[in-house]
PDB file of C-alpha atoms and ligand atoms in Angstrom:
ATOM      1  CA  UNK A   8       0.000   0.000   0.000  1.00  0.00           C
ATOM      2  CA  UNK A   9       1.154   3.410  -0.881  1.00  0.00           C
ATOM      3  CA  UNK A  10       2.484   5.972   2.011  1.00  0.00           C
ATOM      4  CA  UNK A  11       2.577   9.317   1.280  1.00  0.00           C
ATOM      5  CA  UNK A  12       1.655  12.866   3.665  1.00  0.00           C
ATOM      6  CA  UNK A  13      -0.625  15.171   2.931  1.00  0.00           C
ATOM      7  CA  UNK A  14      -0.451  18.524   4.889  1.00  0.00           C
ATOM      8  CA  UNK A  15       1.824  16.958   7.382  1.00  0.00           C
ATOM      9  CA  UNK A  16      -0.443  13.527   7.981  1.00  0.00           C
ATOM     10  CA  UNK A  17       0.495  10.386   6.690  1.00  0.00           C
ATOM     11  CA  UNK A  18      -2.222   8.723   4.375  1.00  0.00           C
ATOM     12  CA  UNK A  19      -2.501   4.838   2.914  1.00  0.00           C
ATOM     13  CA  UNK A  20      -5.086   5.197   0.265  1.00  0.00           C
ATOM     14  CA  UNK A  21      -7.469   2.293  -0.625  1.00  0.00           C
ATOM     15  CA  UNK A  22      -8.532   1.432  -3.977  1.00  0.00           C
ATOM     16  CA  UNK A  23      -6.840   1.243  -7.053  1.00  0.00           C
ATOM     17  CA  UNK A  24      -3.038   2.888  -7.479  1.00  0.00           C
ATOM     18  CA  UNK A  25      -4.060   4.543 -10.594  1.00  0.00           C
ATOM     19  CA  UNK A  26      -6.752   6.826  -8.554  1.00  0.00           C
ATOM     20  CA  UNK A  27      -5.775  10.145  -9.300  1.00  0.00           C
ATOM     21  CA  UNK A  28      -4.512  12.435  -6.776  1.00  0.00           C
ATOM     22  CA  UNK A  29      -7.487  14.870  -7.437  1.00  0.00           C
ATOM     23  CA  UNK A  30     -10.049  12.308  -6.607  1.00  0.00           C
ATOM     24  CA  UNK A  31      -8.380  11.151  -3.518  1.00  0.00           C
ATOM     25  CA  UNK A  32      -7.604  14.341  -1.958  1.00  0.00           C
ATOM     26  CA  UNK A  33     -11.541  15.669  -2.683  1.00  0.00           C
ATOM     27  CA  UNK A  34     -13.282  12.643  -2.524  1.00  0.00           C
ATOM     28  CA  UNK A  35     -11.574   9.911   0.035  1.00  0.00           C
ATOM     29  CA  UNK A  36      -9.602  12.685   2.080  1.00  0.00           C
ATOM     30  CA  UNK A  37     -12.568  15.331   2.374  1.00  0.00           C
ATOM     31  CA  UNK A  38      -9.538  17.516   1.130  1.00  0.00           C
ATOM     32  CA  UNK A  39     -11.901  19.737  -1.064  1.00  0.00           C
ATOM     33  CA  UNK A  40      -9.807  23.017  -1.785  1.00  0.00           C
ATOM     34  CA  UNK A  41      -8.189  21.718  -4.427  1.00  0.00           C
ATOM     35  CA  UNK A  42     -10.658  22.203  -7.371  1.00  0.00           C
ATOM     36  CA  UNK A  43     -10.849  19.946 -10.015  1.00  0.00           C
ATOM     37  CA  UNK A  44     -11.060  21.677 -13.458  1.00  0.00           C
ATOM     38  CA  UNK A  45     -10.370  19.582 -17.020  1.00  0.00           C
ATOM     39  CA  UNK A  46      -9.406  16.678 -15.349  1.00  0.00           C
ATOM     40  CA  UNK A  47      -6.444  16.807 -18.282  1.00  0.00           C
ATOM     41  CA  UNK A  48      -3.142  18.938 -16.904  1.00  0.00           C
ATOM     42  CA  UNK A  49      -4.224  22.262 -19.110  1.00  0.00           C
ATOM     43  CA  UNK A  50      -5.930  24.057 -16.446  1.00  0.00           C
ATOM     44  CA  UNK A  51      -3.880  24.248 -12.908  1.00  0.00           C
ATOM     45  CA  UNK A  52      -6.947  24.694 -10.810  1.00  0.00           C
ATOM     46  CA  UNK A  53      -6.335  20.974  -9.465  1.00  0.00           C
ATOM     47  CA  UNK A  54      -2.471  22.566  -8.470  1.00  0.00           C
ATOM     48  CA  UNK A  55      -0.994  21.130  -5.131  1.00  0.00           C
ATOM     49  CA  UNK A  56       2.816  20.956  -4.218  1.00  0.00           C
ATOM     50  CA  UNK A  57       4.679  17.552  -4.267  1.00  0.00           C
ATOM     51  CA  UNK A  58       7.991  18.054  -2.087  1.00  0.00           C
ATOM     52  CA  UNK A  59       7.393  21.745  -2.149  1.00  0.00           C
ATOM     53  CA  UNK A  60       7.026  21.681  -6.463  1.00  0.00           C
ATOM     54  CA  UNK A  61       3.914  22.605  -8.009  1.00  0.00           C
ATOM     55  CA  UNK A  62       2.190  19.382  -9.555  1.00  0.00           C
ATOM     56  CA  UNK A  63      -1.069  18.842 -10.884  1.00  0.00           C
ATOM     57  CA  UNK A  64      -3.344  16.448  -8.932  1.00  0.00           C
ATOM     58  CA  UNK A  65      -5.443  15.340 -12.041  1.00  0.00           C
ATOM     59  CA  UNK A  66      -2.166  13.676 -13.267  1.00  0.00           C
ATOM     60  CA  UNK A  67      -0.799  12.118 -10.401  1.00  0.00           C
ATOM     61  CA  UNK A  68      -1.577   8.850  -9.174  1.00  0.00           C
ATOM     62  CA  UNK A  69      -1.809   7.922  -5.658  1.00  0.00           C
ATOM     63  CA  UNK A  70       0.951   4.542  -6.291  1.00  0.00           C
ATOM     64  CA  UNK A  71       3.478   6.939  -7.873  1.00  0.00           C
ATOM     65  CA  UNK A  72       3.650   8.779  -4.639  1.00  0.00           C
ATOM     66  CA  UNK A  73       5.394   6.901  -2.128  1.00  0.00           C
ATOM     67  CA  UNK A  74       7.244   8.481  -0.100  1.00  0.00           C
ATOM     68  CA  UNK A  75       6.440  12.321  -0.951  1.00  0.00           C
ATOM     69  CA  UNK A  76       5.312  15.286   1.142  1.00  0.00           C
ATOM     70  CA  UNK A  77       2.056  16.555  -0.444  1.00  0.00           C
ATOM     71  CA  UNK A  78       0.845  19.871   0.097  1.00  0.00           C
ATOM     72  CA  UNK A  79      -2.946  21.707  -0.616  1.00  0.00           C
ATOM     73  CA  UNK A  80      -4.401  24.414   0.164  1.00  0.00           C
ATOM     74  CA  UNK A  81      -5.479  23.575   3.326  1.00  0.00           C
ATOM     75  CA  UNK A  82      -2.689  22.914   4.791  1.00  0.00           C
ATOM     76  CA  UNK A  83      -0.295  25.794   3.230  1.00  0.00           C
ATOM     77  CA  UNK A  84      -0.584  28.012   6.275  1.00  0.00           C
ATOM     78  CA  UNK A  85      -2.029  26.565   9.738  1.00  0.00           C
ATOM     79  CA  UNK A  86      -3.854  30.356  10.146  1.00  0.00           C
ATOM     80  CA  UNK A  87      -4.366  31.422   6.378  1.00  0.00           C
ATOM     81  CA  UNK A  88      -1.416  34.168   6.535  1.00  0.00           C
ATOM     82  CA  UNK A  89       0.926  32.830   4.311  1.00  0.00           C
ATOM     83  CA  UNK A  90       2.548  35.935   2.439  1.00  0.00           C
ATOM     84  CA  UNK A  91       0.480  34.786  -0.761  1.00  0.00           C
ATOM     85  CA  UNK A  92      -2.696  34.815   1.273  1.00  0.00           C
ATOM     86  CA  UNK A  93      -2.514  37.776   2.995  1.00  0.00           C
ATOM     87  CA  UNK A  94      -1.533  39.431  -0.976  1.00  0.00           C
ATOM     88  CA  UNK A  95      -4.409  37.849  -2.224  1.00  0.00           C
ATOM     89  CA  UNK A  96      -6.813  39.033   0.042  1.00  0.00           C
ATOM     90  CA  UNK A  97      -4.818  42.606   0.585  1.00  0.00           C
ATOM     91  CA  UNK A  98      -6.108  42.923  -3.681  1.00  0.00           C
ATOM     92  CA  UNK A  99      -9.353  40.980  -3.292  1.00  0.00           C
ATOM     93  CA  UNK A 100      -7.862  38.643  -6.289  1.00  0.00           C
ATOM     94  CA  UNK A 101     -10.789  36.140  -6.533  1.00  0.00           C
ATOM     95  CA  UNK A 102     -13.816  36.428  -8.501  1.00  0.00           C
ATOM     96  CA  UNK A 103     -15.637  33.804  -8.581  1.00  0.00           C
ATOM     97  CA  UNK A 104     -12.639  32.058  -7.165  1.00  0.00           C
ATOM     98  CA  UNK A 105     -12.750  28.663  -8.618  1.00  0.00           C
ATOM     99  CA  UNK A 106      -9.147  28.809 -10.067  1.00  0.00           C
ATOM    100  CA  UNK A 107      -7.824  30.576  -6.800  1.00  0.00           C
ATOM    101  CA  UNK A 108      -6.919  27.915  -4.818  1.00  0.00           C
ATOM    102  CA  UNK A 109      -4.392  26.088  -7.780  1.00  0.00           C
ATOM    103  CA  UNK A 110      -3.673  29.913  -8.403  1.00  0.00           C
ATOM    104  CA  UNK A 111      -2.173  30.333  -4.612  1.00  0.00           C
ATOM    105  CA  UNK A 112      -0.481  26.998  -4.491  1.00  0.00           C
ATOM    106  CA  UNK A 113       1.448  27.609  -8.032  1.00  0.00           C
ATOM    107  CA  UNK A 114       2.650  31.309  -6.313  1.00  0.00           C
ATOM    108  CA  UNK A 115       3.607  29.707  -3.322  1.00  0.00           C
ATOM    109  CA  UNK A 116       5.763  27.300  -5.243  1.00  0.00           C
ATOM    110  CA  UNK A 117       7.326  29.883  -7.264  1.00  0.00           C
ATOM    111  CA  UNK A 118       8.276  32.604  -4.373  1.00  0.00           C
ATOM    112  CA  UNK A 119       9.453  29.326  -2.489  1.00  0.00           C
ATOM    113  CA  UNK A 120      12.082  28.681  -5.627  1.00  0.00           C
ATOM    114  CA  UNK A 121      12.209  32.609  -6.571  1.00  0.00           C
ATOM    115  CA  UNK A 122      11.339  34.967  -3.824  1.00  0.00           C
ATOM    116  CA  UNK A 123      11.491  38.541  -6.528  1.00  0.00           C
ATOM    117  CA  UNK A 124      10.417  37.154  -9.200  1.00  0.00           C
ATOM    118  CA  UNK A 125      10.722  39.172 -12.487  1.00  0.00           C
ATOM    119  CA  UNK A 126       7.527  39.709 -14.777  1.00  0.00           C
ATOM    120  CA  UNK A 127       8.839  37.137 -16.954  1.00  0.00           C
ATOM    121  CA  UNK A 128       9.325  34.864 -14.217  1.00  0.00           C
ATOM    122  CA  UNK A 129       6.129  35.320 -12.883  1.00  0.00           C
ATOM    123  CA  UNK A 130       4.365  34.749 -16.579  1.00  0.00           C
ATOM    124  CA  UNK A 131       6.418  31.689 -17.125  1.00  0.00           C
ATOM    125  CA  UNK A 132       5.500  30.637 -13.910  1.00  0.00           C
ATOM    126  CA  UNK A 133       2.059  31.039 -14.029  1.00  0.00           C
ATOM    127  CA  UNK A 134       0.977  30.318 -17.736  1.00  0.00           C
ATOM    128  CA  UNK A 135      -0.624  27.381 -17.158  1.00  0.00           C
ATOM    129  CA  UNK A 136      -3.114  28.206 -14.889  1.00  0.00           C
ATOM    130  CA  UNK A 137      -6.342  29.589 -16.161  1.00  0.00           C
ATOM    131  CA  UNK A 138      -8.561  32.137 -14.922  1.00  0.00           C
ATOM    132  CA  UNK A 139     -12.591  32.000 -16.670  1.00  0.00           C
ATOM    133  CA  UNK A 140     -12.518  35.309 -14.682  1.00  0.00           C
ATOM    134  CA  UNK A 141      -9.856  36.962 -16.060  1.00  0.00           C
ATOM    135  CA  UNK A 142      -7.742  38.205 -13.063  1.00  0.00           C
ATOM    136  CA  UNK A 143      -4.442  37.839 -14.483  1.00  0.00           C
ATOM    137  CA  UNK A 144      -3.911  41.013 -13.736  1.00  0.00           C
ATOM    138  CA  UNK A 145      -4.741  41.385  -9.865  1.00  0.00           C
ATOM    139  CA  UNK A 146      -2.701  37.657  -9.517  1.00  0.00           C
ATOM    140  CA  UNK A 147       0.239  39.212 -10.776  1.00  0.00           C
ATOM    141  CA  UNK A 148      -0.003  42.117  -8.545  1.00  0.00           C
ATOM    142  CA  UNK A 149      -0.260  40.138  -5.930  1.00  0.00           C
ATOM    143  CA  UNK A 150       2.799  37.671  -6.311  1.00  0.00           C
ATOM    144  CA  UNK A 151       4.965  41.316  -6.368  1.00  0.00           C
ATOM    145  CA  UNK A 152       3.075  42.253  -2.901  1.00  0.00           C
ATOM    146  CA  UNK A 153       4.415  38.824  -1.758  1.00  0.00           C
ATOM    147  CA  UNK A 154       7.307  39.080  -2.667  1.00  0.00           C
ATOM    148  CA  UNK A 155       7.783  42.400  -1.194  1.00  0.00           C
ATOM    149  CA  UNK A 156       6.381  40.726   1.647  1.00  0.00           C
ATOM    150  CA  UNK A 157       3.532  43.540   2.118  1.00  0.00           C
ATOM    151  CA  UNK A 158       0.052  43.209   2.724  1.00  0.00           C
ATOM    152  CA  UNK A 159      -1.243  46.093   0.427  1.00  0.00           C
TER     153      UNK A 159
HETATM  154  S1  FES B  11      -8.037  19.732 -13.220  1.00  0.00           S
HETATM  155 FE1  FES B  11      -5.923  19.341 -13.165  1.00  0.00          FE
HETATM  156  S2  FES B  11      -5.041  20.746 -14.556  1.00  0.00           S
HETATM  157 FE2  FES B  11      -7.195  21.011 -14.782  1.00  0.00          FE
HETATM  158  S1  FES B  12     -11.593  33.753 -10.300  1.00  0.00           S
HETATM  159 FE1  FES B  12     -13.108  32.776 -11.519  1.00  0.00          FE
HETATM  160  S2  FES B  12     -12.008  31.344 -12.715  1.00  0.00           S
HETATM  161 FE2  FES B  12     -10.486  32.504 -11.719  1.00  0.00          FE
END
């Protein structure tokens, strides 16, 4: 049986290995911040980290994780104040916020590897995770807050 954490607990999931992550986390783990989008790797809302990278949970499955450290949004910050939190509420990012949660774990991931990130950086970064809403513009924003390590 596969071992694996999630948000700091360790977890032996039942069923078959090729289970996505995705369905695991939202449907076995009651793990339901992580939003489940096309299902196909093209639209990051599913994003969580794997040893601190950002991976898509539609494409993982549960028996190719043995071992790893598996982050989501609920367990980024214990409190909700992790510097891309407090940015994204500081700008009021979300709209409809469906994307937000696989938005806020691919930041994390990239002010973890690149804490002043260039626009470049941050575009390369976040390319492949789409916003219906269209708030490219107050995401971006907000990684620079973070990284400045400013609330507004
Ligand atoms: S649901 Fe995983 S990338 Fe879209
Ligand atoms: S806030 Fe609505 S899809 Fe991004």
């Amino acid at each position: 049986m596969t071992t694996f954490t999630v948000n700091g607990r360790t977890h032996q999931p039942e069923g078959p290995s090729e289970m996505p992550l995705l369905w695991y986390l939202r449907d076995l783990a009651g793990l339901t911040g992580t939003k489940y989008g096309c299902g196909l790797g093209i639209c990051g809302s599913c994003t969580v980290l794997v040893d601190g990278q950002a991976a898509r949970a539609c494409l993982l499955h549960v028996g190719e994780l043995e071992g790893r450290a598996i982050t989501t949004i609920e367990g980024l910050s214990a409190d909700g104040m992790h510097p891309v939190q407090l940015a994204w509420r500081a700008l009021n990012v979300a709209q409809c916020g469906y994307c937000q949660t696989g938005q806020i774990m691919q930041a994390a991931a990239l002010l973890a590897a690149t804490p002043k990130p260039t626009d470049a950086e941050i575009d390369a970064a976040m390319s492949g995770n789409l916003c219906r809403c269209g708030t490219y513009p107050r995401i971006r924003a907000a990684i620079k807050l973070a990284a400045e390590g400013g609330e507004a």
